[in-house]
mmCIF file of C-alpha atoms in Angstrom:
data_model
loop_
_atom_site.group_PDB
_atom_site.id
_atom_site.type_symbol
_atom_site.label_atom_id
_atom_site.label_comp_id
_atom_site.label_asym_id
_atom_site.label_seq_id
_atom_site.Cartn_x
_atom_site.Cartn_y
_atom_site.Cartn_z
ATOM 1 C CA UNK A 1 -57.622 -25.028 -128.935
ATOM 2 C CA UNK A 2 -54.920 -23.576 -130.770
ATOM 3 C CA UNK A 3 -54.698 -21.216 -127.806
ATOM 4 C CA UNK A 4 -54.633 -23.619 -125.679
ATOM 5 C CA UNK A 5 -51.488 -25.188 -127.701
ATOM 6 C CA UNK A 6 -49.462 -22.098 -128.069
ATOM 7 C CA UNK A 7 -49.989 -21.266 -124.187
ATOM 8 C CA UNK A 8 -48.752 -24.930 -123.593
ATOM 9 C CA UNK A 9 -45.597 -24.214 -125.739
ATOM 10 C CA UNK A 10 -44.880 -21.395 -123.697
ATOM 11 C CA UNK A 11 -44.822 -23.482 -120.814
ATOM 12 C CA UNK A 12 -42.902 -26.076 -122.028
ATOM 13 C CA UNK A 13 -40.117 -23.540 -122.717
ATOM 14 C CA UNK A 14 -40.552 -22.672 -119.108
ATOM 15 C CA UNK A 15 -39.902 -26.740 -117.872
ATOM 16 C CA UNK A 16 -44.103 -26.386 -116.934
ATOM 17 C CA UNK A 17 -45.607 -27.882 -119.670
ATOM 18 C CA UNK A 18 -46.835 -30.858 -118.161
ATOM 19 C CA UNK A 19 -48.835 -28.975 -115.457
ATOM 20 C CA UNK A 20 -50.789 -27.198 -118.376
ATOM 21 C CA UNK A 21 -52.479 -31.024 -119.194
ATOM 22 C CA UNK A 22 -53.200 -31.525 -115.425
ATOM 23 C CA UNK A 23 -56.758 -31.065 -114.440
ATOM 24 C CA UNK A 24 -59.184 -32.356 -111.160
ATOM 25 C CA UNK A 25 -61.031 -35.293 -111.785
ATOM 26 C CA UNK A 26 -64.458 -33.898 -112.007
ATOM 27 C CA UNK A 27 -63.720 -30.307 -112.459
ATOM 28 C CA UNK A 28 -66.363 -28.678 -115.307
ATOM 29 C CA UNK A 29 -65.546 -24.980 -114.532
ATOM 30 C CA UNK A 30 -63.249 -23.465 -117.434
ATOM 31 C CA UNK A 31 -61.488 -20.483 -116.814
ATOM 32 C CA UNK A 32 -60.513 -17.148 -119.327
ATOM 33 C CA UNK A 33 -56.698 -15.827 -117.941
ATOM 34 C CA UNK A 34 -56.662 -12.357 -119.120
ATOM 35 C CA UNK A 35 -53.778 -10.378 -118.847
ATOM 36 C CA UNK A 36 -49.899 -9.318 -120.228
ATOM 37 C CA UNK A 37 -48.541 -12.431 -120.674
ATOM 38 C CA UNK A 38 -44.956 -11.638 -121.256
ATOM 39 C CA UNK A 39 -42.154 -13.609 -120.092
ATOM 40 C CA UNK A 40 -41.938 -12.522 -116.149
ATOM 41 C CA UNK A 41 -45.332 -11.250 -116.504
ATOM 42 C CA UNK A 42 -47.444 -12.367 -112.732
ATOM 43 C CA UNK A 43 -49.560 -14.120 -115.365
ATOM 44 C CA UNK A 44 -47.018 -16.290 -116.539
ATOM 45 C CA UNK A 45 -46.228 -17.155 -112.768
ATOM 46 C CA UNK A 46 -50.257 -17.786 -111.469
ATOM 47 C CA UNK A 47 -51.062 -19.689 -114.727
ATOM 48 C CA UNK A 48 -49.590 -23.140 -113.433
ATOM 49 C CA UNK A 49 -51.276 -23.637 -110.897
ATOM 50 C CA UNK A 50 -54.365 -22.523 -112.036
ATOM 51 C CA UNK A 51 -54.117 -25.155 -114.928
ATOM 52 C CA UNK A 52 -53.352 -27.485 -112.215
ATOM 53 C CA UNK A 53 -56.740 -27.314 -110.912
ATOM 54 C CA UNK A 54 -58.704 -26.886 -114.598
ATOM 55 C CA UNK A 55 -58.629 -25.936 -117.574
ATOM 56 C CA UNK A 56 -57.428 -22.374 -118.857
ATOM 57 C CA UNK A 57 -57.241 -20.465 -122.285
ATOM 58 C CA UNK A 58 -55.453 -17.310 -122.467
ATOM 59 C CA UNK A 59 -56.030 -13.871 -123.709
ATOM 60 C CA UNK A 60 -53.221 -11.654 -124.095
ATOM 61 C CA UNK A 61 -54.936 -8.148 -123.329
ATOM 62 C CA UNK A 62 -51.770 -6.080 -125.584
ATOM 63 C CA UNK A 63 -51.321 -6.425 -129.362
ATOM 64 C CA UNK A 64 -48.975 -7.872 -131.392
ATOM 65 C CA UNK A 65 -45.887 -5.849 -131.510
ATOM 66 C CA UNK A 66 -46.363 -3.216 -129.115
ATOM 67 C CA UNK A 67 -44.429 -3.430 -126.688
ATOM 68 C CA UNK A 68 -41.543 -3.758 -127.773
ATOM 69 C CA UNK A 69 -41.320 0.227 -129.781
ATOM 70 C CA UNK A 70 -39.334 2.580 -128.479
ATOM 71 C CA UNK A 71 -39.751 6.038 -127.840
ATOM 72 C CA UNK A 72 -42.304 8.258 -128.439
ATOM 73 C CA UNK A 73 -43.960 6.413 -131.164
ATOM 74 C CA UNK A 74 -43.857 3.305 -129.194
ATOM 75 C CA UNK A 75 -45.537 5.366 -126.010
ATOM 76 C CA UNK A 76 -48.344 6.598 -128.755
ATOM 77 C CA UNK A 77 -49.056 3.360 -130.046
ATOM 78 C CA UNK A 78 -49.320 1.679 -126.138
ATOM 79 C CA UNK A 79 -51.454 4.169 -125.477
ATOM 80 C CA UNK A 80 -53.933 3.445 -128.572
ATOM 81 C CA UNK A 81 -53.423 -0.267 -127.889
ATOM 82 C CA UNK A 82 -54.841 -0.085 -124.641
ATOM 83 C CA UNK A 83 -58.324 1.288 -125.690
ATOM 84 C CA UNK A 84 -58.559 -2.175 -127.511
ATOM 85 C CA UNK A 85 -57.239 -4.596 -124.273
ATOM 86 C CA UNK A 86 -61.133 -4.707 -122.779
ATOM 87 C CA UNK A 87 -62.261 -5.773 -126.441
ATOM 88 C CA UNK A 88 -60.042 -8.496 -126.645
ATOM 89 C CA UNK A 89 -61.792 -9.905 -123.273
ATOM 90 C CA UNK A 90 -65.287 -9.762 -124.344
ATOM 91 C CA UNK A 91 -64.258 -11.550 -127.908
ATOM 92 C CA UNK A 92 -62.623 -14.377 -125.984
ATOM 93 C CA UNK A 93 -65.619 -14.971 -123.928
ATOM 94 C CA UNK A 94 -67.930 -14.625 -127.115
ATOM 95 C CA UNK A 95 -65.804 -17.615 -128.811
ATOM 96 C CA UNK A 96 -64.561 -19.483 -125.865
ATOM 97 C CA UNK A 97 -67.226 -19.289 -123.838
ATOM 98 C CA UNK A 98 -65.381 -20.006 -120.374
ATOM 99 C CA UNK A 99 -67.191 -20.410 -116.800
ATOM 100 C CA UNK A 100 -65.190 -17.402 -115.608
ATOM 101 C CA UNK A 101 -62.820 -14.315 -116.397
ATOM 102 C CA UNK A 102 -59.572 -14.155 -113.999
ATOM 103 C CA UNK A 103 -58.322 -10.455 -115.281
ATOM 104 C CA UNK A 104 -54.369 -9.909 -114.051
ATOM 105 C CA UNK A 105 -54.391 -6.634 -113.595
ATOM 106 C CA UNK A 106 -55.710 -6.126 -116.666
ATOM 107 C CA UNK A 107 -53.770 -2.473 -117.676
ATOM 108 C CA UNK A 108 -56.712 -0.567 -120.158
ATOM 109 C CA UNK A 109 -59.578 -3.128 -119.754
ATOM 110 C CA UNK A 110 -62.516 -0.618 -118.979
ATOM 111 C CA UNK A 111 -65.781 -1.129 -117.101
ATOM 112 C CA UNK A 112 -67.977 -1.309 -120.261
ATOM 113 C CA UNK A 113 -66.107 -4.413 -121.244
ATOM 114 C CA UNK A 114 -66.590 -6.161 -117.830
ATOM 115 C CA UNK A 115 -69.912 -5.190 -117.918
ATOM 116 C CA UNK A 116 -70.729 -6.788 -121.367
ATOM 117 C CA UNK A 117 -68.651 -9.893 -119.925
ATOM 118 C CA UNK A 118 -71.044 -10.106 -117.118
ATOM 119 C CA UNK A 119 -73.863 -9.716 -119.128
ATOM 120 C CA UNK A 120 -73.259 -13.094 -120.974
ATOM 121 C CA UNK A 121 -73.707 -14.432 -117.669
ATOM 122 C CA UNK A 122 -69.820 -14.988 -116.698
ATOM 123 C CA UNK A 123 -68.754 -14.020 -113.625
ATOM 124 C CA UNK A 124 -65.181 -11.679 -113.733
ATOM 125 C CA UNK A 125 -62.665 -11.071 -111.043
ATOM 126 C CA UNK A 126 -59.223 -9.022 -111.471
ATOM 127 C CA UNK A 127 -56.436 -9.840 -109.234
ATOM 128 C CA UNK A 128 -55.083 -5.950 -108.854
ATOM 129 C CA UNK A 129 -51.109 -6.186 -107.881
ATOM 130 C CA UNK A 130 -50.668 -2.672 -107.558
ATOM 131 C CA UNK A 131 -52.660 0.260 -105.629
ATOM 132 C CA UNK A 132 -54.821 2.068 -107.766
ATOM 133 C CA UNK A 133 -54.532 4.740 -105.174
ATOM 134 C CA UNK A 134 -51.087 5.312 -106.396
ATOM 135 C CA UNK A 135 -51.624 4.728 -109.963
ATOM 136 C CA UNK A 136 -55.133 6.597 -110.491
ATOM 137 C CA UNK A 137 -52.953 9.312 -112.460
ATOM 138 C CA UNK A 138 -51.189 6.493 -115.206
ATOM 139 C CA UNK A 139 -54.332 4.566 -114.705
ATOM 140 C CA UNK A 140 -57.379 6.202 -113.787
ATOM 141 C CA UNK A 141 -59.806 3.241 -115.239
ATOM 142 C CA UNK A 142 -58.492 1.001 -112.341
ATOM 143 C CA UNK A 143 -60.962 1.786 -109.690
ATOM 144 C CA UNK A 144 -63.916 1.281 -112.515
ATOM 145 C CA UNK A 145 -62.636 -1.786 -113.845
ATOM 146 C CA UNK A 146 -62.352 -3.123 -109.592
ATOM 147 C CA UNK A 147 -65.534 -1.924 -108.853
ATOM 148 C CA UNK A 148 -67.369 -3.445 -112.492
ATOM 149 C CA UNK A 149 -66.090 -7.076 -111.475
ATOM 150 C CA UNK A 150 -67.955 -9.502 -109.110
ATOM 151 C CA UNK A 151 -64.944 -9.910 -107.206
ATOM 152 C CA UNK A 152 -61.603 -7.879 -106.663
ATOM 153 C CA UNK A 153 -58.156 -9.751 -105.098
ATOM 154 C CA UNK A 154 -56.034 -7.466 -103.784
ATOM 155 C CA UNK A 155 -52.554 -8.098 -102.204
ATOM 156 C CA UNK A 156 -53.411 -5.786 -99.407
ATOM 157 C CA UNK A 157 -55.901 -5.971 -96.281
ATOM 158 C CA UNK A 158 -55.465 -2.234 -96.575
ATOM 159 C CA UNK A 159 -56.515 -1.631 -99.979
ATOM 160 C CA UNK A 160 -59.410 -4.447 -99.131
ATOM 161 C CA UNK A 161 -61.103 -2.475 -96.738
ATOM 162 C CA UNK A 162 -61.255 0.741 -98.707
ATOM 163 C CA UNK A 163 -62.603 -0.838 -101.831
ATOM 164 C CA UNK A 164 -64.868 -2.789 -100.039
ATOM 165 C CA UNK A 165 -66.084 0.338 -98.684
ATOM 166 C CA UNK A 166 -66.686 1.792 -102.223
ATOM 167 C CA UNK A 167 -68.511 -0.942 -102.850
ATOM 168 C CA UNK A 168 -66.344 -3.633 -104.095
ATOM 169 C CA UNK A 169 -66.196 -7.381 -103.406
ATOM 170 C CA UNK A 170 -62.805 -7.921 -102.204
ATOM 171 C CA UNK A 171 -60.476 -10.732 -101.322
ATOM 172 C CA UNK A 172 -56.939 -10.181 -100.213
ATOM 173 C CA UNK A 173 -54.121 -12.853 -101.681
ATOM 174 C CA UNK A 174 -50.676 -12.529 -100.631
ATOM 175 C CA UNK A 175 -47.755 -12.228 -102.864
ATOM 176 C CA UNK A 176 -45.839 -15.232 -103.336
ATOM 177 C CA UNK A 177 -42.216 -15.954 -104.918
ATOM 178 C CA UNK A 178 -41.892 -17.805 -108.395
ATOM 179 C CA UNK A 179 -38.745 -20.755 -108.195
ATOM 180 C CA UNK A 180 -37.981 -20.565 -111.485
ATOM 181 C CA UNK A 181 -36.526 -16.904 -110.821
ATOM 182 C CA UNK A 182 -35.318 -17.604 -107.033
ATOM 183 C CA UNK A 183 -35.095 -21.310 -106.569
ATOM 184 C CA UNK A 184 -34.345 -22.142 -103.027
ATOM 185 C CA UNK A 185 -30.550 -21.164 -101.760
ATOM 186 C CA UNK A 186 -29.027 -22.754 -98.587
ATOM 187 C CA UNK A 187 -28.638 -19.461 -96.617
ATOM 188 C CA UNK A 188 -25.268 -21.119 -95.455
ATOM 189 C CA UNK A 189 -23.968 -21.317 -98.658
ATOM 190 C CA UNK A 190 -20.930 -18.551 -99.623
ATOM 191 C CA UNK A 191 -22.275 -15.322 -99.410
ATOM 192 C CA UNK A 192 -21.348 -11.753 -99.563
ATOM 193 C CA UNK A 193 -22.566 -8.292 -99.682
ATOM 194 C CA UNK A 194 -25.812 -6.342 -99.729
ATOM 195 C CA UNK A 195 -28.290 -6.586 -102.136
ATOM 196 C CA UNK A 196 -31.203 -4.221 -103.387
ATOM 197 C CA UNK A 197 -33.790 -4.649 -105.990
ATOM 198 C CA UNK A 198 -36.291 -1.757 -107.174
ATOM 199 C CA UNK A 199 -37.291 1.346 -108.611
ATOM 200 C CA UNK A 200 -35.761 4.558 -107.265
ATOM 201 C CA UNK A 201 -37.691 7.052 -105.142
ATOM 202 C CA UNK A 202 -35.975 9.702 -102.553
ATOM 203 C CA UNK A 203 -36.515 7.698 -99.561
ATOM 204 C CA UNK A 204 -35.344 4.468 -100.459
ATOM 205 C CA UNK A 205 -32.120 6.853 -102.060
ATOM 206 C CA UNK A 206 -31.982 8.179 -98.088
ATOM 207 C CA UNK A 207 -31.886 4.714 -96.554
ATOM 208 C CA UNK A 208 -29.393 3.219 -99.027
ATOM 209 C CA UNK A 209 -27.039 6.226 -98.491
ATOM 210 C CA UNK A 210 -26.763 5.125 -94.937
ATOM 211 C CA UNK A 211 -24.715 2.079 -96.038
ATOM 212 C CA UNK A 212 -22.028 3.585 -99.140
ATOM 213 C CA UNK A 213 -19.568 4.040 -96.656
ATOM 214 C CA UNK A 214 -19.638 0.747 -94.713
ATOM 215 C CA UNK A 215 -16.662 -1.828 -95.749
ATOM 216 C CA UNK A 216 -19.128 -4.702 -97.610
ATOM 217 C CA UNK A 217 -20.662 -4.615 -101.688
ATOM 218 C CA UNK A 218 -23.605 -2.905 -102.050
ATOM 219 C CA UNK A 219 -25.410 -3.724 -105.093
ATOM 220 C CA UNK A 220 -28.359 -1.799 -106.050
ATOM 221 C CA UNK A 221 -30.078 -2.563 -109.614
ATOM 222 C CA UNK A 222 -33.760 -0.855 -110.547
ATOM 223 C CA UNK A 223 -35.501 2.197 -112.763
ATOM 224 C CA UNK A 224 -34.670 5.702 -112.194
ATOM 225 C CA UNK A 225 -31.241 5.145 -110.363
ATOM 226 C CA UNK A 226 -29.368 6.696 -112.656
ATOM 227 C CA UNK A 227 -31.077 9.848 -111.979
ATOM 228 C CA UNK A 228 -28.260 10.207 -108.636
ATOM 229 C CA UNK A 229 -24.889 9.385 -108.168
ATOM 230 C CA UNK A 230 -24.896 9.167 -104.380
ATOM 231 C CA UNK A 231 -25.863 5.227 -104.107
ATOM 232 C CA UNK A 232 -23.944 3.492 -106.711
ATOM 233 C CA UNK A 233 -26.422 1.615 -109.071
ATOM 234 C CA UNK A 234 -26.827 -0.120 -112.395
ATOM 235 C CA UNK A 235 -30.209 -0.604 -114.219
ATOM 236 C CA UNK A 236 -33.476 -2.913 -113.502
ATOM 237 C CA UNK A 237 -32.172 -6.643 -112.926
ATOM 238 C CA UNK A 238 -35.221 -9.234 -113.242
ATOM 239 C CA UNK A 239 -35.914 -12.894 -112.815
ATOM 240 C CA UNK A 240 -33.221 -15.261 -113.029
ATOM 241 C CA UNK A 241 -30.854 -12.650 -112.919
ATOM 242 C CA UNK A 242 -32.084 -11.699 -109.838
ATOM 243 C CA UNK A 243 -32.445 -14.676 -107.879
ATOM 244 C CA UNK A 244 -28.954 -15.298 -109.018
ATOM 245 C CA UNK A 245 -28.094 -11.858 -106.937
ATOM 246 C CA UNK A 246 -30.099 -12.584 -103.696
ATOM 247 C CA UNK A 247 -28.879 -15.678 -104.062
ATOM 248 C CA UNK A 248 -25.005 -14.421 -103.234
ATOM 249 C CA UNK A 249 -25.831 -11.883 -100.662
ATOM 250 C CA UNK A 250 -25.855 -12.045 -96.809
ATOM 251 C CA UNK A 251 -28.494 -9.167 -96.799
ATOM 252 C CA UNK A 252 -31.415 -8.555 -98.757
ATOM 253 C CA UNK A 253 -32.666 -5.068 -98.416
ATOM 254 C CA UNK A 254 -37.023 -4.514 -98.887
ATOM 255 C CA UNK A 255 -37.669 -1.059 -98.863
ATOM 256 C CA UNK A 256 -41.375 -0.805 -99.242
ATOM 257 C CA UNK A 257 -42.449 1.663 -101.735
ATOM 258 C CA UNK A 258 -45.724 4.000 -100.900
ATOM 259 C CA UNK A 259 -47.695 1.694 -103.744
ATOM 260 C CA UNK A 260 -47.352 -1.056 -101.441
ATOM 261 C CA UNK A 261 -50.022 -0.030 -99.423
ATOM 262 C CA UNK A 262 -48.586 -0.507 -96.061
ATOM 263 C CA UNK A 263 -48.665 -4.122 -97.542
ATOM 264 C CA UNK A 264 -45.812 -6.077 -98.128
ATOM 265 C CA UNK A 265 -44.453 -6.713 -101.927
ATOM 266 C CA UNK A 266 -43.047 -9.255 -104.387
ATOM 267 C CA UNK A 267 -39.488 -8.820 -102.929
ATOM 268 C CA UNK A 268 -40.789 -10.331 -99.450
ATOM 269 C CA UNK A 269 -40.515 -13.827 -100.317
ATOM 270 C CA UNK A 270 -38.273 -13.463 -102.962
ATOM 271 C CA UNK A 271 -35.540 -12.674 -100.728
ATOM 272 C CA UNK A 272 -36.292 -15.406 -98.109
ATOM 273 C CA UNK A 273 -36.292 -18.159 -100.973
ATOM 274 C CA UNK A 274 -33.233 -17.078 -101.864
ATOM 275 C CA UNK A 275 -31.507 -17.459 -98.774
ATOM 276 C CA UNK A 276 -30.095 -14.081 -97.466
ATOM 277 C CA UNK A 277 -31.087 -12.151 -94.350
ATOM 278 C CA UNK A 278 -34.384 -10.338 -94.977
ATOM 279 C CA UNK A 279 -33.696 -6.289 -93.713
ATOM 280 C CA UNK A 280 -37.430 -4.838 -93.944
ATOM 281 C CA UNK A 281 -39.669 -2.270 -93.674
ATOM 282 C CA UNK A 282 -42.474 -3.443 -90.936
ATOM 283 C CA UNK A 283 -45.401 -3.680 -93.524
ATOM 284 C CA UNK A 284 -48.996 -3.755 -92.264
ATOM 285 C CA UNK A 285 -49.653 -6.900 -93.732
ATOM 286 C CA UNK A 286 -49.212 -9.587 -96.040
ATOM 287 C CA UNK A 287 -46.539 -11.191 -94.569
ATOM 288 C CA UNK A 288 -46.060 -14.267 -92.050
ATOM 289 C CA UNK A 289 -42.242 -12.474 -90.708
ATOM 290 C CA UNK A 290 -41.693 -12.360 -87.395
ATOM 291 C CA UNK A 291 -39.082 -9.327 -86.332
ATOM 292 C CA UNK A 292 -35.813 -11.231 -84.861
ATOM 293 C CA UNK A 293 -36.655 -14.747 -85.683
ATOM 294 C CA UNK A 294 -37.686 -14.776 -89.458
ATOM 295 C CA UNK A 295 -36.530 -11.458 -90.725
ATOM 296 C CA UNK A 296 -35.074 -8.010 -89.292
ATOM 297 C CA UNK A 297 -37.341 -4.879 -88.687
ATOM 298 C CA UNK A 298 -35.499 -1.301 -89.192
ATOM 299 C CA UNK A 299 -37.580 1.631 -88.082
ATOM 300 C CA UNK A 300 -34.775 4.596 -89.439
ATOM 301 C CA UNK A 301 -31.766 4.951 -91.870
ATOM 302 C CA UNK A 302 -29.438 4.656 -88.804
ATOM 303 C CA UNK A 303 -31.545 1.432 -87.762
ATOM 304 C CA UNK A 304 -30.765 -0.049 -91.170
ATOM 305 C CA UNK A 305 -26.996 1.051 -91.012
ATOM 306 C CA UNK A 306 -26.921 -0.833 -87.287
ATOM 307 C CA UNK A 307 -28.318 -4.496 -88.800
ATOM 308 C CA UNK A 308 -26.634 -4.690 -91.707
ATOM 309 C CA UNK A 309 -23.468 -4.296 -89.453
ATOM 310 C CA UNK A 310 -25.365 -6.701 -87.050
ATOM 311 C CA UNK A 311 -25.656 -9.356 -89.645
ATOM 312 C CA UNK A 312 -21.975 -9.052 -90.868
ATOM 313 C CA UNK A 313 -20.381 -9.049 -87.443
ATOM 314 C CA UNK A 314 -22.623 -12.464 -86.464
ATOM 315 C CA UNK A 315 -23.306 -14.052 -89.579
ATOM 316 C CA UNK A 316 -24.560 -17.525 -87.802
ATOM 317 C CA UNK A 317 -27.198 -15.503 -86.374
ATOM 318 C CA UNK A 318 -27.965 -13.978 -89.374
ATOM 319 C CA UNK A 319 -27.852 -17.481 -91.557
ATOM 320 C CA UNK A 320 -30.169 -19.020 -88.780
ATOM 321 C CA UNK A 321 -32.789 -15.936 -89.196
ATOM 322 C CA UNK A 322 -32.847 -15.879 -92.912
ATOM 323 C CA UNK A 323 -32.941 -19.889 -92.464
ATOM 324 C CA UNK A 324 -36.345 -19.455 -90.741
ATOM 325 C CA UNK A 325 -37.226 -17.167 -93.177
ATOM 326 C CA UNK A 326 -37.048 -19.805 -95.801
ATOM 327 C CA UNK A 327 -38.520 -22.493 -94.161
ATOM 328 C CA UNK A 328 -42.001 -20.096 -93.053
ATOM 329 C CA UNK A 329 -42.110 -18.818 -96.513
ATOM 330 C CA UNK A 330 -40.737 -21.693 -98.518
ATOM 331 C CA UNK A 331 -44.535 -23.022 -99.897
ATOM 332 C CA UNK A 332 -46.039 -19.464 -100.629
ATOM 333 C CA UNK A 333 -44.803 -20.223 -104.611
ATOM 334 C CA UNK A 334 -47.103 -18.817 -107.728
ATOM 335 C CA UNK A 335 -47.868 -22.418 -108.343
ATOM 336 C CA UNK A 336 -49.472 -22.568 -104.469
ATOM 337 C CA UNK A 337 -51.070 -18.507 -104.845
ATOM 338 C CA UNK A 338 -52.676 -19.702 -108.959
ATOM 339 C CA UNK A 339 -54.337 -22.505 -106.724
ATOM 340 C CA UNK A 340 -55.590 -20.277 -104.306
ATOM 341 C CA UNK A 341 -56.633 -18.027 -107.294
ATOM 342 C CA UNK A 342 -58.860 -21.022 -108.687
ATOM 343 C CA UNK A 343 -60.522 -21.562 -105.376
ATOM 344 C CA UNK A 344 -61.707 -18.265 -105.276
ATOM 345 C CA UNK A 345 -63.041 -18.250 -109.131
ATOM 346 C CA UNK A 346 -65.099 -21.468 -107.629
ATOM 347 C CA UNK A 347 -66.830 -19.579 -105.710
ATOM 348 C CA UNK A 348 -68.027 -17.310 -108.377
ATOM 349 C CA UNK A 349 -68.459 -20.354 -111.283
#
């Protein structure tokens, strides 16, 4: 209970408090969020909804006062925490004794502890927002800890397939956009420049470059920029400050990274919601985009260069694109995807 009340604080800050009291008439299941639970953490963004349809305790899976050391002690002591993060599940089911585990992620939870989970006779699933193909090296345990639960939800048809050919049970669940970060813009509002969000890597570097030169802002914010000076940058820019930037540009830029597996990411509907024109990678999946009427598809760094120019030389073309954007996109919220989440846990309950 007192769990229960802190998490409900936490919403409250947030202006969600009231959904954490909302449950279906009838509803028995009870439901163990385990996860980071940090302010912008997905968890923070999922767990609305999913109190909307019952109730939820939560287990934060890092301990008090790690994350915020810096340096190499702080790195040392992260790494020691996480040994602990699978214990912390299995002591919350011992005392709280919920129908189900719903594991975000869940960064150093290990097999044995899903496993000992399961073995009290609660089912667990793990909602994986990453690609543990790309993160086996900082996170080997991730395949383990997917395979261990009774179901894994995965962003990505892609990544679907190959676990379920490992062995997993898979379900795929879009990303979706949280309003509290990027609340709805009119994309005819006052606009200018281009605007990208996201962690460095040498192609997205190669595609930006493409657009230094050209007469409108570019504005490029993420980790590891500051390793070049070709594409002017400044450092990682998240939530409200972010929507706040999308929500001022004509363009919003989605590079995928290679750890979206071919799938498309958070940034997707984030920059429809806010209103600018969406300039994409295709993506493989995950998105309900259609090239020329919802968003813009570039295939090359010269592509990219050539829409960008496109959208600033006929900017009601562009507003009406990134209009339809918004209004296919506009309900795929956290609130809508925790919902979505619950059904699933149903299943297994």
């Amino acid at each position: 209970r007192a769990r229960r009340q802190r998490f409900t604080k936490d919403l409250d800050a947030a202006g969600l408090g009231n959904l954490a009291l909302t449950t279906n008439t009838g509803c028995f299941m009870t439901m163990l969020l385990a996860g980071e639970t940090v302010s912008g953490a997905l968890l923070q963004s999922l767990a609305p909804g999913l109190h909307s349809r019952t109730e939820v305790d939560v287990v934060d899976t890092w301990g008090p006062g790690v994350r915020g050391k810096a340096g190499a002690r702080g790195r040392l002591m992260r790494q020691i925490d996480k040994r602990n993060a699978g214990k912390r599940i299995v002591e919350a089911v011992a005392q709280l004794k919920p129908s189900a585990v719903l594991i975000i992620k869940g960064r150093g939870v290990d097999a044995s502890s899903i496993n000992a989970v399961r073995a009290m006779g609660v089912p667990v699933a793990c909602y994986y927002p990453d690609n543990p193909w790309w993160t086996r090296e900082q996170e080997p345990e991730a395949f383990e800890r997917l395979l261990a639960c009774d179901l894994a939800i995965t962003f990505s048809h892609w990544q679907a397939t190959k676990l379920s050919k490992l062995g997993a049970n898979t379900a795929v669940l879009p990303f979706g956009y949280d309003p509290r970060w990027f609340p709805l813009q009119d994309p005819s509002s006052e606009r200018d420049g281009i605007v990208f969000l996201g962690t460095w890597s040498h192609r997205r570097q190669r595609f930006l470059a493409e657009l230094v030169d050209l007469p409108f802002p570019l504005v490029v914010h993420g980790t590891g920029w500051d390793s070049q000076d070709e594409v002017p940058s400044g450092p990682p820019i998240t939530e409200s400050g972010a929507g706040n930037l999308l929500g001022k540009a004509v363009v919003g830029v989605n590079l995928l990274h290679p750890q979206c597996a071919e799938s498309h990411n958070m940034r997707t509907r984030e920059i429809t919601a806010s209103g600018a024109l969406q300039l994409s990678d295709p993506g493989a999946d995950g998105s309900p985009l259609v090239d020329g009427q919802s968003f813009r598809v570039f295939k090359s760094p010269a592509h990219l260069r050539e829409l960008v120019i496109e959208a600033f030389e006929d900017r009601e073309n562009a507003r009406a694109v990134a209009a339809e954007g918004q209004r296919v996109t506009a309900g795929e919220t956290y609130f809508a995807r925790g919902s979505q989440l619950f059904d699933l846990m149903q299943g297994l309950a």
